[in-house]
Amino acid sequence: MAYQTLIVEIEEYVALIRLNRPEALNALNSVLLGELADALKAADANEKVRCIVLTGSDKAFAAGADIKEMSEKSFVDMFTQQFFATEAESILRTRKPIIAAVAGYALGGGCELAMMCDFIICAENAKFGQPEINLGVVAGIGGTQRLTRFVGKSKSMDMHLTGRFMDAAEAERSGLVSRVVPLAKLIPEAMGAAQKIAAKSMLSTMIVKECVNRAYETTLAEGVAFERNSFYALFATEDQKEGMAAFLEKREPQFRDK
Ligand code: CAA
């Protein structure tokens, strides 16, 4: 399907979704977020996709929600239209793993979008920030909650209250990103990680995602019980038999998502 604000390519079971509004540094407007929700739903349903990489340009992953689109809105508009709430919920419903490959600016809604993915690999030129305070507002797509869980209260408060940007080294040091690579290696690194994930049993990858995300939603005891039952449940699958037999027979497993 052709999109106005996205470029989607599928290669070796990985969907590479590129945000494409260069004239606005990939600012998230309702067209882009609607298309993204749609593309993720399509990728989730597509048998030729087993992992997803979400990226922007070399200059910007996304420089935030679109300020032009928002500037004249009233409280009533935002509240009744549930500004970006439905799009964010549908992005979060994606069951296949999503890697954010971030180069350049990931600010405001852009940083929030990266944090809604399952993990973030960034280029050395990445800059993360929640500068909404400079616009007289606060983060609106989960930034105050997710950034705090990633980097802790002190750094999150600093970022939200001062609006300063965090560079790639600080983002890696603080646990916001899993890897930092030179800009030219960003897409190969993210695609390599995605292809590795695509070769696993999709039952396991989808359940890993559910288990790790559960850590943010529940107590430790309940999360551990959820994980334990998920682990037990995987013993009902052919892929568990295949994975363990392959190890014992010293060969590569052939997973069939069964
Ligand atoms: N919305 C709309 N347009 C944006 C934009 C945004 N968030 N960010 C950049 N643009 C546009 C600029 O208006 C400019 O367009 P024109 O050429 O038509 O003027 C174009 O992108 C290039 O931007 P700059 O000329 O500003 O580029 P720069 O390299 O000098 O600066 C920047 C880059 C530091 C990222 C700067 O663009 C900037 O500060 N952008 C806004 C960042 C921001 O405040 N983000 C938070 C938005 S609010 C939000 O996201 C709320 C939420 O949580 C839901």
mmCIF file of C-alpha atoms and ligand atoms in Angstrom:
data_model
loop_
_atom_site.group_PDB
_atom_site.id
_atom_site.type_symbol
_atom_site.label_atom_id
_atom_site.label_comp_id
_atom_site.label_asym_id
_atom_site.label_seq_id
_atom_site.Cartn_x
_atom_site.Cartn_y
_atom_site.Cartn_z
ATOM 1 C CA MET A 1 0.000 0.000 0.000
ATOM 2 C CA ALA A 2 1.261 3.502 -0.859
ATOM 3 C CA TYR A 3 1.410 6.018 1.958
ATOM 4 C CA GLN A 4 1.791 9.806 1.903
ATOM 5 C CA THR A 5 4.105 10.021 4.891
ATOM 6 C CA LEU A 6 5.750 6.596 5.121
ATOM 7 C CA ILE A 7 7.971 4.385 2.993
ATOM 8 C CA VAL A 8 7.545 0.682 3.716
ATOM 9 C CA GLU A 9 9.860 -2.039 2.419
ATOM 10 C CA ILE A 10 9.850 -5.716 3.314
ATOM 11 C CA GLU A 11 13.145 -7.563 3.167
ATOM 12 C CA GLU A 12 13.927 -11.036 4.543
ATOM 13 C CA TYR A 13 10.910 -11.108 6.866
ATOM 14 C CA VAL A 14 11.579 -7.616 8.226
ATOM 15 C CA ALA A 15 9.358 -4.610 7.507
ATOM 16 C CA LEU A 16 11.391 -1.406 7.396
ATOM 17 C CA ILE A 17 9.022 1.519 7.987
ATOM 18 C CA ARG A 18 10.526 4.918 7.319
ATOM 19 C CA LEU A 19 8.805 8.109 8.504
ATOM 20 C CA ASN A 20 8.884 10.450 5.525
ATOM 21 C CA ARG A 21 7.953 14.091 6.114
ATOM 22 C CA PRO A 22 11.398 15.628 5.470
ATOM 23 C CA GLU A 23 9.961 19.140 5.166
ATOM 24 C CA ALA A 24 8.918 19.027 8.848
ATOM 25 C CA LEU A 25 11.683 16.790 10.286
ATOM 26 C CA ASN A 26 9.116 13.969 10.393
ATOM 27 C CA ALA A 27 6.856 15.871 12.813
ATOM 28 C CA LEU A 28 3.975 13.603 13.763
ATOM 29 C CA ASN A 29 0.709 14.863 12.349
ATOM 30 C CA SER A 30 -2.562 12.956 12.285
ATOM 31 C CA VAL A 31 -1.987 11.688 8.731
ATOM 32 C CA LEU A 32 1.418 10.247 9.648
ATOM 33 C CA LEU A 33 0.278 8.657 12.906
ATOM 34 C CA GLY A 34 -2.852 7.238 11.246
ATOM 35 C CA GLU A 35 -0.737 5.776 8.440
ATOM 36 C CA LEU A 36 1.772 4.391 10.919
ATOM 37 C CA ALA A 37 -0.956 2.675 12.938
ATOM 38 C CA ASP A 38 -2.244 1.237 9.677
ATOM 39 C CA ALA A 39 1.187 0.070 8.465
ATOM 40 C CA LEU A 40 1.906 -1.622 11.791
ATOM 41 C CA LYS A 41 -1.437 -3.396 11.735
ATOM 42 C CA ALA A 42 -0.707 -4.587 8.179
ATOM 43 C CA ALA A 43 2.793 -5.760 9.181
ATOM 44 C CA ASP A 44 1.346 -7.616 12.170
ATOM 45 C CA ALA A 45 -1.059 -9.453 9.863
ATOM 46 C CA ASN A 46 1.493 -10.148 7.098
ATOM 47 C CA GLU A 47 3.055 -13.640 7.143
ATOM 48 C CA LYS A 48 6.091 -12.234 5.309
ATOM 49 C CA VAL A 49 6.869 -9.990 8.310
ATOM 50 C CA ARG A 50 8.326 -11.347 11.541
ATOM 51 C CA CYS A 51 9.940 -8.189 12.949
ATOM 52 C CA ILE A 52 9.619 -4.457 12.272
ATOM 53 C CA VAL A 53 12.178 -1.637 12.136
ATOM 54 C CA LEU A 54 10.875 1.909 12.496
ATOM 55 C CA THR A 55 13.171 4.719 11.403
ATOM 56 C CA GLY A 56 13.271 8.306 10.154
ATOM 57 C CA SER A 57 15.945 10.201 8.235
ATOM 58 C CA ASP A 58 19.605 10.843 9.060
ATOM 59 C CA LYS A 59 18.577 14.240 10.493
ATOM 60 C CA ALA A 60 15.427 13.321 12.402
ATOM 61 C CA PHE A 61 13.638 10.268 13.662
ATOM 62 C CA ALA A 62 10.815 12.705 14.470
ATOM 63 C CA ALA A 63 11.012 16.246 15.885
ATOM 64 C CA GLY A 64 7.800 15.865 17.876
ATOM 65 C CA ALA A 65 4.099 16.218 17.391
ATOM 66 C CA ASP A 66 3.294 18.660 14.583
ATOM 67 C CA ILE A 67 3.220 22.082 16.253
ATOM 68 C CA LYS A 68 1.485 23.681 13.239
ATOM 69 C CA GLU A 69 -1.348 21.173 13.430
ATOM 70 C CA MET A 70 -1.727 21.588 17.208
ATOM 71 C CA SER A 71 -1.219 25.303 17.696
ATOM 72 C CA GLU A 72 -4.818 26.512 17.188
ATOM 73 C CA LYS A 73 -6.555 23.633 18.935
ATOM 74 C CA SER A 74 -8.649 24.164 22.050
ATOM 75 C CA PHE A 75 -8.974 21.913 25.077
ATOM 76 C CA VAL A 76 -12.330 20.778 23.720
ATOM 77 C CA ASP A 77 -10.769 19.831 20.359
ATOM 78 C CA MET A 78 -7.969 17.872 22.018
ATOM 79 C CA PHE A 79 -10.263 16.162 24.491
ATOM 80 C CA THR A 80 -13.058 15.241 22.118
ATOM 81 C CA GLN A 81 -10.719 14.132 19.311
ATOM 82 C CA GLN A 82 -8.602 12.201 21.874
ATOM 83 C CA PHE A 83 -5.548 13.678 20.222
ATOM 84 C CA PHE A 84 -3.160 10.840 19.269
ATOM 85 C CA ALA A 85 -4.620 8.504 21.921
ATOM 86 C CA THR A 86 -6.185 6.040 19.496
ATOM 87 C CA GLU A 87 -3.125 6.046 17.207
ATOM 88 C CA ALA A 88 -0.800 5.406 20.179
ATOM 89 C CA GLU A 89 -3.016 2.594 21.420
ATOM 90 C CA SER A 90 -2.996 0.904 18.039
ATOM 91 C CA ILE A 91 0.800 1.211 17.793
ATOM 92 C CA LEU A 92 1.094 -0.411 21.226
ATOM 93 C CA ARG A 93 -1.201 -3.262 20.138
ATOM 94 C CA THR A 94 1.394 -4.497 17.609
ATOM 95 C CA ARG A 95 2.379 -8.030 18.671
ATOM 96 C CA LYS A 96 5.498 -8.456 16.539
ATOM 97 C CA PRO A 97 8.696 -6.863 17.876
ATOM 98 C CA ILE A 98 9.434 -3.290 16.762
ATOM 99 C CA ILE A 99 12.957 -1.846 16.847
ATOM 100 C CA ALA A 100 13.292 1.950 16.707
ATOM 101 C CA ALA A 101 16.366 2.948 14.677
ATOM 102 C CA VAL A 102 16.939 6.561 15.686
ATOM 103 C CA ALA A 103 19.225 9.058 13.960
ATOM 104 C CA GLY A 104 19.127 12.793 14.653
ATOM 105 C CA TYR A 105 16.269 14.338 16.596
ATOM 106 C CA ALA A 106 13.819 12.228 18.599
ATOM 107 C CA LEU A 107 11.997 14.997 20.437
ATOM 108 C CA GLY A 108 8.652 15.232 22.192
ATOM 109 C CA GLY A 109 6.262 12.847 20.441
ATOM 110 C CA GLY A 110 9.286 11.518 18.477
ATOM 111 C CA CYS A 111 11.014 10.421 21.677
ATOM 112 C CA GLU A 112 7.690 9.043 22.920
ATOM 113 C CA LEU A 113 7.223 7.083 19.688
ATOM 114 C CA ALA A 114 10.726 5.590 19.988
ATOM 115 C CA MET A 115 9.937 4.602 23.582
ATOM 116 C CA MET A 116 6.712 2.879 22.452
ATOM 117 C CA CYS A 117 8.854 0.543 20.335
ATOM 118 C CA ASP A 118 10.363 -2.546 21.964
ATOM 119 C CA PHE A 119 13.924 -1.277 21.986
ATOM 120 C CA ILE A 120 15.940 1.567 20.563
ATOM 121 C CA ILE A 121 19.172 1.406 18.586
ATOM 122 C CA CYS A 122 20.540 4.865 17.851
ATOM 123 C CA ALA A 123 23.173 6.555 15.745
ATOM 124 C CA GLU A 124 25.947 8.651 17.286
ATOM 125 C CA ASN A 125 24.164 11.841 16.140
ATOM 126 C CA ALA A 126 20.903 11.021 17.982
ATOM 127 C CA LYS A 127 19.388 13.638 20.271
ATOM 128 C CA PHE A 128 16.532 12.758 22.594
ATOM 129 C CA GLY A 129 14.396 15.278 24.423
ATOM 130 C CA GLN A 130 11.008 16.186 25.838
ATOM 131 C CA PRO A 131 11.006 19.938 25.094
ATOM 132 C CA GLU A 132 7.226 20.433 25.390
ATOM 133 C CA ILE A 133 7.840 22.718 28.383
ATOM 134 C CA ASN A 134 9.197 25.307 25.912
ATOM 135 C CA LEU A 135 5.793 25.335 24.196
ATOM 136 C CA GLY A 136 3.821 25.840 27.395
ATOM 137 C CA VAL A 137 2.623 22.229 27.565
ATOM 138 C CA VAL A 138 3.848 18.855 28.785
ATOM 139 C CA ALA A 139 4.479 15.551 27.014
ATOM 140 C CA GLY A 140 1.230 14.019 25.787
ATOM 141 C CA ILE A 141 1.969 10.529 24.429
ATOM 142 C CA GLY A 142 3.470 8.934 27.526
ATOM 143 C CA GLY A 143 6.789 10.800 27.873
ATOM 144 C CA THR A 144 6.538 11.634 31.574
ATOM 145 C CA GLN A 145 5.725 7.990 32.350
ATOM 146 C CA ARG A 146 7.946 6.048 29.950
ATOM 147 C CA LEU A 147 11.070 8.228 30.144
ATOM 148 C CA THR A 148 10.893 8.011 33.951
ATOM 149 C CA ARG A 149 10.767 4.213 33.776
ATOM 150 C CA PHE A 150 13.736 4.174 31.362
ATOM 151 C CA VAL A 151 16.093 6.672 33.025
ATOM 152 C CA GLY A 152 14.764 7.241 36.564
ATOM 153 C CA LYS A 153 13.116 10.206 38.220
ATOM 154 C CA SER A 154 16.040 12.614 38.458
ATOM 155 C CA LYS A 155 17.064 12.522 34.800
ATOM 156 C CA SER A 156 13.446 12.410 33.628
ATOM 157 C CA MET A 157 12.564 15.486 35.693
ATOM 158 C CA ASP A 158 15.679 17.241 34.364
ATOM 159 C CA MET A 159 14.710 16.458 30.755
ATOM 160 C CA HIS A 160 11.041 17.435 31.127
ATOM 161 C CA LEU A 161 11.619 20.527 33.271
ATOM 162 C CA THR A 162 14.563 22.049 31.398
ATOM 163 C CA GLY A 163 13.684 20.735 27.931
ATOM 164 C CA ARG A 164 17.368 19.928 27.319
ATOM 165 C CA PHE A 165 18.437 17.262 24.818
ATOM 166 C CA MET A 166 20.271 14.044 25.691
ATOM 167 C CA ASP A 167 22.978 12.836 23.304
ATOM 168 C CA ALA A 168 23.544 9.221 22.248
ATOM 169 C CA ALA A 169 26.239 8.495 24.832
ATOM 170 C CA GLU A 170 24.046 9.769 27.680
ATOM 171 C CA ALA A 171 21.056 7.841 26.296
ATOM 172 C CA GLU A 172 23.049 4.609 26.297
ATOM 173 C CA ARG A 173 24.513 5.304 29.757
ATOM 174 C CA SER A 174 21.019 5.935 31.141
ATOM 175 C CA GLY A 175 19.411 2.831 29.656
ATOM 176 C CA LEU A 176 17.206 4.645 27.132
ATOM 177 C CA VAL A 177 18.838 2.902 24.161
ATOM 178 C CA SER A 178 20.284 -0.566 23.840
ATOM 179 C CA ARG A 179 23.085 0.203 21.337
ATOM 180 C CA VAL A 180 24.811 3.216 19.763
ATOM 181 C CA VAL A 181 26.420 2.836 16.330
ATOM 182 C CA PRO A 182 27.945 5.170 13.723
ATOM 183 C CA LEU A 183 25.256 6.781 11.552
ATOM 184 C CA ALA A 184 26.233 4.778 8.441
ATOM 185 C CA LYS A 185 25.767 1.528 10.375
ATOM 186 C CA LEU A 186 22.362 2.351 11.903
ATOM 187 C CA ILE A 187 20.098 0.636 9.379
ATOM 188 C CA PRO A 188 22.401 -2.401 8.831
ATOM 189 C CA GLU A 189 22.644 -2.840 12.627
ATOM 190 C CA ALA A 190 18.881 -2.545 13.175
ATOM 191 C CA MET A 191 18.090 -4.793 10.184
ATOM 192 C CA GLY A 192 20.668 -7.324 11.417
ATOM 193 C CA ALA A 193 19.048 -7.395 14.869
ATOM 194 C CA ALA A 194 15.593 -7.657 13.285
ATOM 195 C CA GLN A 195 16.656 -10.531 11.001
ATOM 196 C CA LYS A 196 18.069 -12.352 14.008
ATOM 197 C CA ILE A 197 14.723 -11.950 15.787
ATOM 198 C CA ALA A 198 12.864 -12.984 12.608
ATOM 199 C CA ALA A 199 14.700 -16.326 12.659
ATOM 200 C CA LYS A 200 13.318 -17.240 16.123
ATOM 201 C CA SER A 201 9.977 -18.839 16.830
ATOM 202 C CA MET A 202 7.415 -16.048 16.578
ATOM 203 C CA LEU A 203 5.516 -17.632 19.455
ATOM 204 C CA SER A 204 8.552 -16.968 21.670
ATOM 205 C CA THR A 205 9.226 -13.461 20.378
ATOM 206 C CA MET A 206 5.608 -12.377 20.875
ATOM 207 C CA ILE A 207 5.560 -13.892 24.354
ATOM 208 C CA VAL A 208 8.881 -12.235 25.299
ATOM 209 C CA LYS A 209 7.286 -8.935 24.337
ATOM 210 C CA GLU A 210 4.223 -9.617 26.500
ATOM 211 C CA CYS A 211 6.372 -10.708 29.467
ATOM 212 C CA VAL A 212 8.812 -7.776 29.388
ATOM 213 C CA ASN A 213 5.982 -5.270 28.921
ATOM 214 C CA ARG A 214 4.189 -6.863 31.871
ATOM 215 C CA ALA A 215 7.105 -5.679 34.046
ATOM 216 C CA TYR A 216 5.825 -2.127 33.563
ATOM 217 C CA GLU A 217 2.228 -2.930 34.396
ATOM 218 C CA THR A 218 2.279 -5.129 37.463
ATOM 219 C CA THR A 219 3.999 -6.163 40.706
ATOM 220 C CA LEU A 220 7.171 -8.288 40.650
ATOM 221 C CA ALA A 221 5.382 -11.354 42.042
ATOM 222 C CA GLU A 222 2.573 -11.142 39.477
ATOM 223 C CA GLY A 223 5.026 -10.477 36.659
ATOM 224 C CA VAL A 224 7.122 -13.497 37.625
ATOM 225 C CA ALA A 225 3.965 -15.666 37.806
ATOM 226 C CA PHE A 226 2.924 -14.404 34.347
ATOM 227 C CA GLU A 227 6.375 -15.243 32.977
ATOM 228 C CA ARG A 228 6.389 -18.692 34.598
ATOM 229 C CA ASN A 229 3.032 -19.604 33.067
ATOM 230 C CA SER A 230 4.164 -18.295 29.673
ATOM 231 C CA PHE A 231 7.293 -20.470 29.957
ATOM 232 C CA TYR A 232 5.213 -23.532 30.849
ATOM 233 C CA ALA A 233 2.763 -22.801 28.004
ATOM 234 C CA LEU A 234 5.581 -22.863 25.434
ATOM 235 C CA PHE A 235 6.096 -26.555 26.283
ATOM 236 C CA ALA A 236 2.831 -27.162 24.420
ATOM 237 C CA THR A 237 4.470 -26.009 21.164
ATOM 238 C CA GLU A 238 6.327 -27.882 18.426
ATOM 239 C CA ASP A 239 8.903 -25.083 18.401
ATOM 240 C CA GLN A 240 9.976 -25.935 21.964
ATOM 241 C CA LYS A 241 10.520 -29.575 20.941
ATOM 242 C CA GLU A 242 12.393 -28.452 17.817
ATOM 243 C CA GLY A 243 14.525 -25.842 19.634
ATOM 244 C CA MET A 244 15.659 -28.254 22.328
ATOM 245 C CA ALA A 245 16.151 -31.197 19.912
ATOM 246 C CA ALA A 246 18.247 -28.978 17.629
ATOM 247 C CA PHE A 247 20.459 -27.982 20.559
ATOM 248 C CA LEU A 248 20.987 -31.618 21.550
ATOM 249 C CA GLU A 249 21.618 -32.661 17.934
ATOM 250 C CA LYS A 250 24.055 -29.722 17.482
ATOM 251 C CA ARG A 251 22.182 -28.193 14.513
ATOM 252 C CA GLU A 252 20.254 -24.993 13.774
ATOM 253 C CA PRO A 253 16.563 -25.107 14.787
ATOM 254 C CA GLN A 254 13.876 -24.902 12.102
ATOM 255 C CA PHE A 255 11.041 -23.049 13.817
ATOM 256 C CA ARG A 256 7.547 -23.244 12.294
ATOM 257 C CA ASP A 257 5.564 -21.038 14.702
ATOM 258 C CA LYS A 258 3.581 -24.068 15.809
HETATM 259 N N1 CAA B 1 6.208 20.479 14.296
HETATM 260 C C1 CAA B 1 6.054 21.087 13.114
HETATM 261 N N2 CAA B 1 7.082 21.474 12.341
HETATM 262 C C2 CAA B 1 8.333 21.217 12.783
HETATM 263 C C3 CAA B 1 8.566 20.583 14.014
HETATM 264 C C4 CAA B 1 7.419 20.193 14.785
HETATM 265 N N3 CAA B 1 7.535 19.543 15.945
HETATM 266 N N4 CAA B 1 9.898 20.479 14.209
HETATM 267 C C5 CAA B 1 10.478 21.023 13.127
HETATM 268 N N5 CAA B 1 9.527 21.469 12.260
HETATM 269 C C6 CAA B 1 9.726 22.140 10.968
HETATM 270 C C7 CAA B 1 10.169 23.582 11.161
HETATM 271 O O1 CAA B 1 9.047 24.407 11.404
HETATM 272 C C8 CAA B 1 10.851 23.848 9.840
HETATM 273 O O2 CAA B 1 9.860 24.076 8.872
HETATM 274 P P1 CAA B 1 9.976 25.394 7.907
HETATM 275 O O3 CAA B 1 11.228 25.123 7.113
HETATM 276 O O4 CAA B 1 8.725 25.324 7.100
HETATM 277 O O5 CAA B 1 10.121 26.570 8.789
HETATM 278 C C9 CAA B 1 11.491 22.499 9.490
HETATM 279 O O6 CAA B 1 10.798 21.526 10.280
HETATM 280 C C10 CAA B 1 12.958 22.436 9.849
HETATM 281 O O7 CAA B 1 13.095 22.797 11.209
HETATM 282 P P2 CAA B 1 14.115 23.905 11.736
HETATM 283 O O8 CAA B 1 14.335 24.949 10.688
HETATM 284 O O9 CAA B 1 13.645 24.375 13.066
HETATM 285 O O10 CAA B 1 15.450 23.023 11.854
HETATM 286 P P3 CAA B 1 16.675 23.247 12.831
HETATM 287 O O11 CAA B 1 17.710 22.262 12.388
HETATM 288 O O12 CAA B 1 17.055 24.676 12.937
HETATM 289 O O13 CAA B 1 16.138 22.820 14.302
HETATM 290 C C11 CAA B 1 14.949 21.403 15.877
HETATM 291 C C12 CAA B 1 15.772 21.483 14.551
HETATM 292 C C13 CAA B 1 15.867 21.738 17.070
HETATM 293 C C14 CAA B 1 14.466 19.960 15.977
HETATM 294 C C15 CAA B 1 13.770 22.403 15.829
HETATM 295 O O14 CAA B 1 13.065 22.193 14.607
HETATM 296 C C16 CAA B 1 12.792 22.228 16.952
HETATM 297 O O15 CAA B 1 13.046 22.673 18.059
HETATM 298 N N6 CAA B 1 11.600 21.593 16.671
HETATM 299 C C17 CAA B 1 10.522 21.452 17.638
HETATM 300 C C18 CAA B 1 10.847 20.413 18.685
HETATM 301 C C19 CAA B 1 9.698 20.308 19.688
HETATM 302 O O16 CAA B 1 9.378 21.249 20.385
HETATM 303 N N7 CAA B 1 9.083 19.116 19.775
HETATM 304 C C20 CAA B 1 7.983 18.865 20.678
HETATM 305 C C21 CAA B 1 6.668 19.081 19.964
HETATM 306 S S1 CAA B 1 5.249 19.020 21.052
HETATM 307 C C22 CAA B 1 4.962 17.371 21.324
HETATM 308 O O17 CAA B 1 5.617 16.511 20.785
HETATM 309 C C23 CAA B 1 3.824 17.084 22.259
HETATM 310 C C24 CAA B 1 3.628 15.655 22.611
HETATM 311 O O18 CAA B 1 4.286 15.087 23.460
HETATM 312 C C25 CAA B 1 2.520 14.926 22.010
#
